[in-house]
CSV table of C-alpha atoms in Angstrom, one decimal:
chain,number,residue,atom,x,y,z
X,183,MET,CA,-8.7,8.9,-23.9
X,184,SER,CA,-5.8,10.0,-26.4
X,185,ILE,CA,-4.5,13.6,-26.6
X,186,ASN,CA,-3.2,13.4,-30.6
X,187,THR,CA,-1.1,16.6,-32.3
X,188,PRO,CA,-0.5,15.4,-36.0
X,189,SER,CA,1.2,19.0,-37.3
X,190,GLN,CA,3.7,18.0,-34.1
X,191,GLY,CA,4.0,14.1,-34.3
X,192,VAL,CA,2.6,13.7,-31.2
X,193,THR,CA,0.3,11.2,-28.8
X,194,VAL,CA,0.0,10.7,-26.0
X,195,ASP,CA,-1.9,7.6,-24.7
X,196,LEU,CA,-3.8,8.4,-21.4
X,197,ARG,CA,-6.0,5.1,-20.8
X,198,SER,CA,-2.9,3.1,-21.6
X,199,LEU,CA,-0.8,4.4,-19.2
X,200,ASP,CA,-4.2,4.3,-16.0
X,201,GLN,CA,-4.1,1.1,-17.3
X,202,LEU,CA,-1.2,0.9,-16.2
X,203,LYS,CA,-1.6,2.5,-12.6
X,204,GLY,CA,-4.8,-0.3,-12.3
X,205,ALA,CA,-2.7,-3.3,-12.9
X,206,SER,CA,0.5,-2.2,-11.4
X,207,ALA,CA,-1.5,-2.2,-8.2
X,208,ARG,CA,-2.0,-5.1,-8.3
X,209,ASP,CA,0.8,-6.3,-10.2
X,210,ALA,CA,3.4,-3.7,-9.4
X,211,ARG,CA,6.2,-6.0,-10.3
X,212,GLY,CA,5.1,-7.3,-13.6
X,213,GLN,CA,4.3,-4.3,-14.6
X,214,VAL,CA,7.6,-2.7,-14.7
X,215,ARG,CA,8.7,-2.7,-17.9
X,216,GLU,CA,6.0,-1.6,-19.8
X,217,VAL,CA,5.8,1.6,-17.4
X,218,ALA,CA,8.7,1.8,-18.1
X,219,ARG,CA,8.4,1.6,-21.8
X,220,GLN,CA,5.6,3.5,-22.1
X,221,LEU,CA,7.3,6.9,-20.1
X,222,GLU,CA,10.6,6.2,-22.5
X,223,GLY,CA,7.8,6.4,-25.9
X,224,LEU,CA,6.4,10.0,-24.2
X,225,PHE,CA,10.0,11.2,-23.9
X,226,MET,CA,11.2,10.0,-28.0
X,227,GLN,CA,7.8,11.5,-29.1
X,228,GLU,CA,8.4,14.5,-27.1
X,229,LEU,CA,11.7,14.3,-28.0
X,230,MET,CA,10.9,14.3,-31.2
X,231,LYS,CA,7.7,17.2,-31.5
X,232,SER,CA,11.0,19.9,-30.0
X,233,MET,CA,13.4,18.8,-33.3
X,234,ARG,CA,10.9,19.5,-35.3
X,235,ALA,CA,9.6,22.6,-33.8
X,236,THR,CA,13.4,24.7,-34.1
X,237,THR,CA,13.4,22.5,-38.1
X,238,MET,CA,12.5,25.5,-40.9
X,239,ALA,CA,9.5,24.9,-42.9
X,240,SER,CA,10.4,24.1,-46.6
X,241,GLY,CA,7.9,26.2,-47.6
X,242,MET,CA,4.9,26.5,-50.5
X,243,LEU,CA,4.7,22.7,-50.6
X,244,ASP,CA,4.1,22.2,-46.9
X,245,ASN,CA,1.2,21.3,-46.6
X,246,GLY,CA,-1.9,19.6,-44.2
X,247,GLY,CA,-1.0,16.6,-45.8
X,248,THR,CA,3.0,16.9,-45.7
X,249,GLU,CA,2.4,18.2,-41.8
X,250,LEU,CA,0.5,14.3,-41.4
X,251,GLY,CA,2.8,12.1,-42.7
X,252,THR,CA,5.7,14.3,-40.7
X,253,SER,CA,3.8,13.7,-38.1
X,254,MET,CA,2.8,10.0,-38.3
X,255,LEU,CA,6.6,9.2,-39.3
X,256,ASP,CA,8.4,11.1,-35.7
X,257,THR,CA,5.8,8.5,-33.5
X,258,GLN,CA,7.2,5.8,-36.1
X,259,LEU,CA,10.7,6.6,-35.8
X,260,SER,CA,10.2,7.0,-31.5
X,261,GLN,CA,8.1,3.9,-31.2
X,262,GLN,CA,11.8,2.5,-32.5
X,263,MET,CA,14.0,4.0,-31.0
X,264,THR,CA,12.3,3.0,-27.9
X,265,GLY,CA,12.5,-1.2,-26.1
X,266,LEU,CA,16.3,-1.2,-26.8
X,267,PRO,CA,19.1,-2.4,-24.2
X,268,GLY,CA,20.9,-0.9,-22.7
X,269,GLY,CA,18.5,2.2,-23.4
X,270,LEU,CA,15.7,5.2,-21.5
X,271,SER,CA,13.5,2.1,-21.0
X,272,ASP,CA,16.4,-0.2,-18.5
X,273,MET,CA,17.2,3.2,-16.9
X,274,ILE,CA,14.1,3.5,-15.7
X,275,ALA,CA,12.4,0.1,-14.2
X,276,ARG,CA,15.7,0.0,-13.3
X,277,GLN,CA,15.1,2.9,-10.6
X,278,LEU,CA,11.2,1.7,-10.3
X,279,GLU,CA,12.4,-1.9,-8.9
X,280,ARG,CA,14.8,0.2,-7.0
X,281,GLN,CA,11.4,2.1,-5.8
X,282,LEU,CA,9.3,-1.4,-5.4
X,283,GLN,CA,11.8,-3.2,-2.7
X,284,GLY,CA,10.9,-1.4,0.3
X,285,VAL,CA,7.1,-1.5,-0.8
X,286,VAL,CA,6.7,-5.0,-2.5
X,287,THR,CA,8.0,-8.3,-1.1
X,288,PRO,CA,8.1,-11.2,-3.3
X,289,SER,CA,4.9,-13.7,-2.5
X,290,GLY,CA,6.8,-17.1,-3.8
X,291,SER,CA,5.6,-20.3,-2.2
X,292,THR,CA,8.0,-21.9,-0.4
X,293,ALA,CA,7.8,-25.4,1.2
X,294,SER,CA,11.1,-27.5,3.2
X,295,ALA,CA,13.0,-30.3,1.3
X,296,GLU,CA,12.2,-32.7,3.7
X,297,ALA,CA,8.5,-32.8,4.4
X,298,VAL,CA,6.7,-35.9,4.6
X,299,ARG,CA,4.6,-35.2,1.0
X,300,PRO,CA,4.9,-33.2,-1.7
X,301,PRO,CA,5.1,-30.0,-0.7
X,302,SER,CA,3.1,-26.9,-0.9
X,303,GLY,CA,3.0,-23.3,-1.9
X,304,LYS,CA,2.5,-21.7,1.8
X,305,THR,CA,1.6,-17.5,3.6
X,306,ARG,CA,2.7,-17.4,6.6
X,307,VAL,CA,0.6,-15.6,8.6
X,308,GLY,CA,2.6,-16.3,12.2
X,309,THR,CA,4.5,-13.9,11.0
X,310,SER,CA,6.3,-10.4,11.8
X,311,ALA,CA,8.0,-7.7,10.6
X,312,SER,CA,11.9,-8.1,11.0
X,313,PRO,CA,13.2,-5.3,12.5
X,314,ARG,CA,17.1,-6.1,10.5
X,315,PRO,CA,18.3,-5.3,7.1
X,316,SER,CA,15.2,-2.6,5.3
X,317,SER,CA,16.3,-2.5,2.2
X,318,PRO,CA,18.2,-4.7,-1.0
X,319,GLU,CA,21.7,-3.4,0.1
X,320,ALA,CA,21.3,-4.6,4.3
X,321,PHE,CA,20.5,-7.5,3.0
X,322,ILE,CA,23.3,-8.0,1.0
X,323,GLN,CA,25.7,-6.7,3.3
X,324,GLN,CA,24.6,-8.9,6.7
X,325,HIS,CA,24.5,-12.0,5.0
X,326,GLN,CA,27.0,-12.0,2.1
X,327,ALA,CA,29.7,-13.7,4.6
X,328,ALA,CA,27.5,-16.4,5.0
X,329,ALA,CA,26.7,-17.0,1.6
X,330,LYS,CA,30.1,-16.6,-0.3
X,331,ALA,CA,30.3,-19.4,3.2
X,332,ALA,CA,28.1,-21.8,1.0
X,333,GLU,CA,29.2,-20.9,-1.9
X,334,SER,CA,32.4,-22.9,-0.9
X,335,ALA,CA,30.5,-25.7,0.5
X,336,THR,CA,27.3,-26.5,-2.5
X,337,GLY,CA,29.2,-25.0,-5.4
X,338,ILE,CA,26.4,-23.1,-6.0
X,339,PRO,CA,26.9,-19.3,-6.4
X,340,ALA,CA,26.7,-17.0,-3.4
X,341,GLU,CA,24.1,-15.2,-5.3
X,342,HIS,CA,22.2,-18.0,-6.2
X,343,ILE,CA,21.6,-18.4,-3.0
X,344,LEU,CA,21.3,-14.4,-1.3
X,345,GLY,CA,18.6,-14.3,-4.6
X,346,GLN,CA,16.9,-17.4,-2.7
X,347,ALA,CA,17.2,-16.4,1.0
X,348,ALA,CA,15.7,-13.0,-0.3
X,349,LEU,CA,12.9,-14.5,-2.3
X,350,GLU,CA,12.0,-16.2,1.0
X,351,SER,CA,12.1,-14.0,3.5
X,352,GLY,CA,11.0,-10.1,1.4
X,353,TRP,CA,14.3,-9.5,1.9
X,354,GLY,CA,14.7,-10.0,5.4
X,355,LYS,CA,11.5,-8.2,6.5
X,356,ARG,CA,8.7,-11.1,6.6
X,357,ASP,CA,10.5,-13.6,9.9
X,358,ILE,CA,9.0,-16.5,11.3
X,359,ARG,CA,9.5,-15.4,15.3
X,360,MET,CA,9.9,-18.1,18.5
X,361,PRO,CA,6.6,-18.2,20.8
X,362,ASP,CA,8.4,-15.2,23.1
X,363,GLY,CA,8.2,-13.8,19.5
X,364,SER,CA,12.4,-13.7,19.0
X,365,SER,CA,14.1,-15.1,15.3
X,366,SER,CA,13.7,-18.0,14.3
X,367,HIS,CA,16.4,-16.7,11.1
X,368,ASN,CA,14.8,-19.0,8.9
X,369,LEU,CA,15.4,-17.5,6.2
X,370,PHE,CA,14.8,-19.7,3.6
X,371,GLY,CA,11.7,-21.4,4.6
X,372,ILE,CA,12.7,-25.1,5.4
X,373,LYS,CA,10.1,-27.0,7.2
X,374,ALA,CA,10.7,-29.3,10.5
X,375,THR,CA,10.3,-32.5,10.0
X,376,SER,CA,10.5,-35.2,12.2
X,377,SER,CA,13.8,-35.7,11.3
X,378,TRP,CA,15.0,-32.2,12.6
X,379,LYS,CA,16.4,-32.1,16.2
X,380,GLY,CA,17.5,-28.9,16.8
X,381,LYS,CA,14.3,-25.7,17.8
X,382,VAL,CA,10.9,-24.8,16.1
X,383,ALA,CA,8.6,-22.6,15.4
X,384,GLU,CA,5.1,-22.8,15.4
X,385,VAL,CA,3.4,-21.4,12.9
X,386,THR,CA,-0.1,-20.6,10.8
X,387,THR,CA,-0.2,-20.6,7.0
X,388,THR,CA,-1.9,-21.1,3.7
X,389,GLU,CA,-1.2,-23.9,2.0
X,390,TYR,CA,-2.3,-24.3,-1.2
X,391,ILE,CA,-3.0,-28.6,-1.9
X,392,GLY,CA,-4.0,-29.0,-4.7
X,393,GLY,CA,-5.5,-25.6,-5.8
X,394,VAL,CA,-6.8,-25.6,-2.1
X,395,ALA,CA,-6.0,-22.4,0.4
X,396,ARG,CA,-5.8,-24.0,3.1
X,397,LYS,CA,-5.2,-22.8,7.0
X,398,VAL,CA,-2.6,-25.6,8.7
X,399,THR,CA,0.0,-25.1,11.5
X,400,ALA,CA,3.5,-25.4,10.6
X,401,LYS,CA,6.5,-26.9,12.0
X,402,PHE,CA,9.7,-25.0,10.3
X,403,ARG,CA,13.6,-25.1,11.4
X,404,ALA,CA,15.0,-22.5,14.4
X,405,TYR,CA,18.2,-21.4,14.5
X,406,ASP,CA,20.1,-19.2,16.7
X,407,SER,CA,21.8,-17.4,13.6
X,408,PHE,CA,21.1,-16.6,10.5
X,409,GLU,CA,24.9,-18.1,10.1
X,410,GLU,CA,23.3,-21.1,10.5
X,411,ALA,CA,20.2,-21.5,8.0
X,412,PHE,CA,22.6,-20.8,5.0
X,413,LYS,CA,24.8,-24.0,7.0
X,414,ASP,CA,21.6,-25.9,6.8
X,415,HIS,CA,20.7,-25.3,3.6
X,416,ALA,CA,23.5,-25.9,2.3
X,417,ARG,CA,23.7,-29.2,3.6
X,418,LEU,CA,19.6,-29.6,2.8
X,419,LEU,CA,20.9,-28.8,-0.8
X,420,THR,CA,23.9,-31.1,-1.2
X,421,THR,CA,23.3,-33.8,0.9
X,422,SER,CA,19.6,-34.9,-0.1
X,423,PRO,CA,19.0,-36.8,-3.6
X,424,ARG,CA,16.1,-34.6,-4.5
X,425,TYR,CA,18.2,-31.6,-4.8
X,426,SER,CA,22.0,-33.3,-5.5
X,427,GLU,CA,21.2,-32.1,-9.3
X,428,THR,CA,20.3,-28.4,-8.4
X,429,ALA,CA,23.5,-28.1,-6.8
X,430,ALA,CA,25.5,-30.1,-10.1
X,431,LYS,CA,24.5,-27.9,-12.1
X,432,ALA,CA,23.2,-24.2,-10.3
X,433,ASP,CA,25.2,-22.4,-12.6
X,434,THR,CA,23.0,-19.9,-14.0
X,435,PRO,CA,20.4,-18.7,-12.1
X,436,ALA,CA,17.4,-19.8,-14.5
X,437,ASP,CA,19.1,-23.2,-13.9
X,438,PHE,CA,19.1,-23.0,-10.3
X,439,ALA,CA,15.7,-21.3,-9.9
X,440,LYS,CA,13.7,-24.6,-12.2
X,441,GLY,CA,16.2,-27.4,-10.0
X,442,LEU,CA,14.6,-26.1,-7.4
X,443,GLN,CA,11.2,-25.9,-8.5
X,444,LYS,CA,11.7,-29.6,-10.4
X,445,GLY,CA,13.0,-30.9,-6.7
X,446,GLY,CA,10.0,-29.8,-5.8
X,447,TYR,CA,11.2,-26.9,-3.3
X,448,ALA,CA,7.6,-25.4,-3.4
X,449,THR,CA,4.3,-25.0,-6.0
X,450,ASP,CA,3.8,-22.1,-7.3
X,451,PRO,CA,4.4,-22.4,-10.9
X,452,ALA,CA,6.4,-19.5,-10.9
X,453,TYR,CA,8.5,-19.7,-8.3
X,454,ALA,CA,11.2,-20.4,-10.6
X,455,ASP,CA,10.3,-16.7,-12.8
X,456,LYS,CA,10.4,-15.4,-9.4
X,457,LEU,CA,13.9,-16.6,-8.0
X,458,THR,CA,15.3,-15.8,-11.1
X,459,ARG,CA,13.8,-12.3,-10.9
X,460,VAL,CA,15.9,-11.3,-7.5
X,461,ILE,CA,18.3,-13.7,-7.9
X,462,HIS,CA,19.4,-11.3,-11.5
X,463,THR,CA,18.2,-7.8,-9.1
X,464,ALA,CA,20.3,-8.8,-5.8
X,465,LEU,CA,22.9,-9.4,-9.2
X,466,ARG,CA,21.8,-5.4,-9.8
X,467,VAL,CA,22.6,-4.8,-6.4
X,468,GLN,CA,25.3,-6.1,-6.0
X,469,ARG,CA,27.0,-4.5,-9.1
X,470,ASP,CA,25.8,-1.2,-8.1
X,471,MET,CA,26.8,-1.8,-4.4
X,472,ALA,CA,31.3,-2.2,-6.1
């Protein structure tokens, strides 16, 4: 359904907004930019409407045809002003993304970098919500020092490491739990294979093997602190041949994310894109906190 007022150049496409609303319920993050663009477009059309209303008609040459032409020109101008870099839609998108951080967690699949078979995407079932950081800001404040120490050990920017920890743990809200309910402190979803000699948390997961979802019981590494998790993750990326190239070529978020996916950290084909987005979110949050 569209509401058109040609004489004032305003077109409000309610049907497209309803479609966006339904799509955002399925993929909220993926629709943020489009929702922001639509909202900016509506604002620009209303702005043109207000400007035109304050302009006096020129006289006897004004008629239905000139009004229609003016309306079409106003609509074209509003479209041209919509979606510009650094514009209103960017501001709206940032605000929407901040709001979504509290209710939507990434669905990126994770895997051990030392799994015997090729790692597969998984959703951990045997986990419970962590009472720790409830926002990206709190998550970054809590783990920034450990990420900086990992940067010194690996050469990988702390923001990239923080971003991966945020993706894997849902900004600290998804926690792999020990049998007694305590935290395993495993922020990176690293499995405990036969080479692991430390503590283990065993949970039920859904893994995708050859594109087929299977429920399995998997063992994950457990640590005494989050700092230990960051140190173990740093060792993994610098000592495993699968990730040596990742550590050496991690100048940008995209390079880091693609290197992890290429090394087999996850089988989710969208893992690199998801990780890149979360890293950029972490960077924006840090800038806002500064």
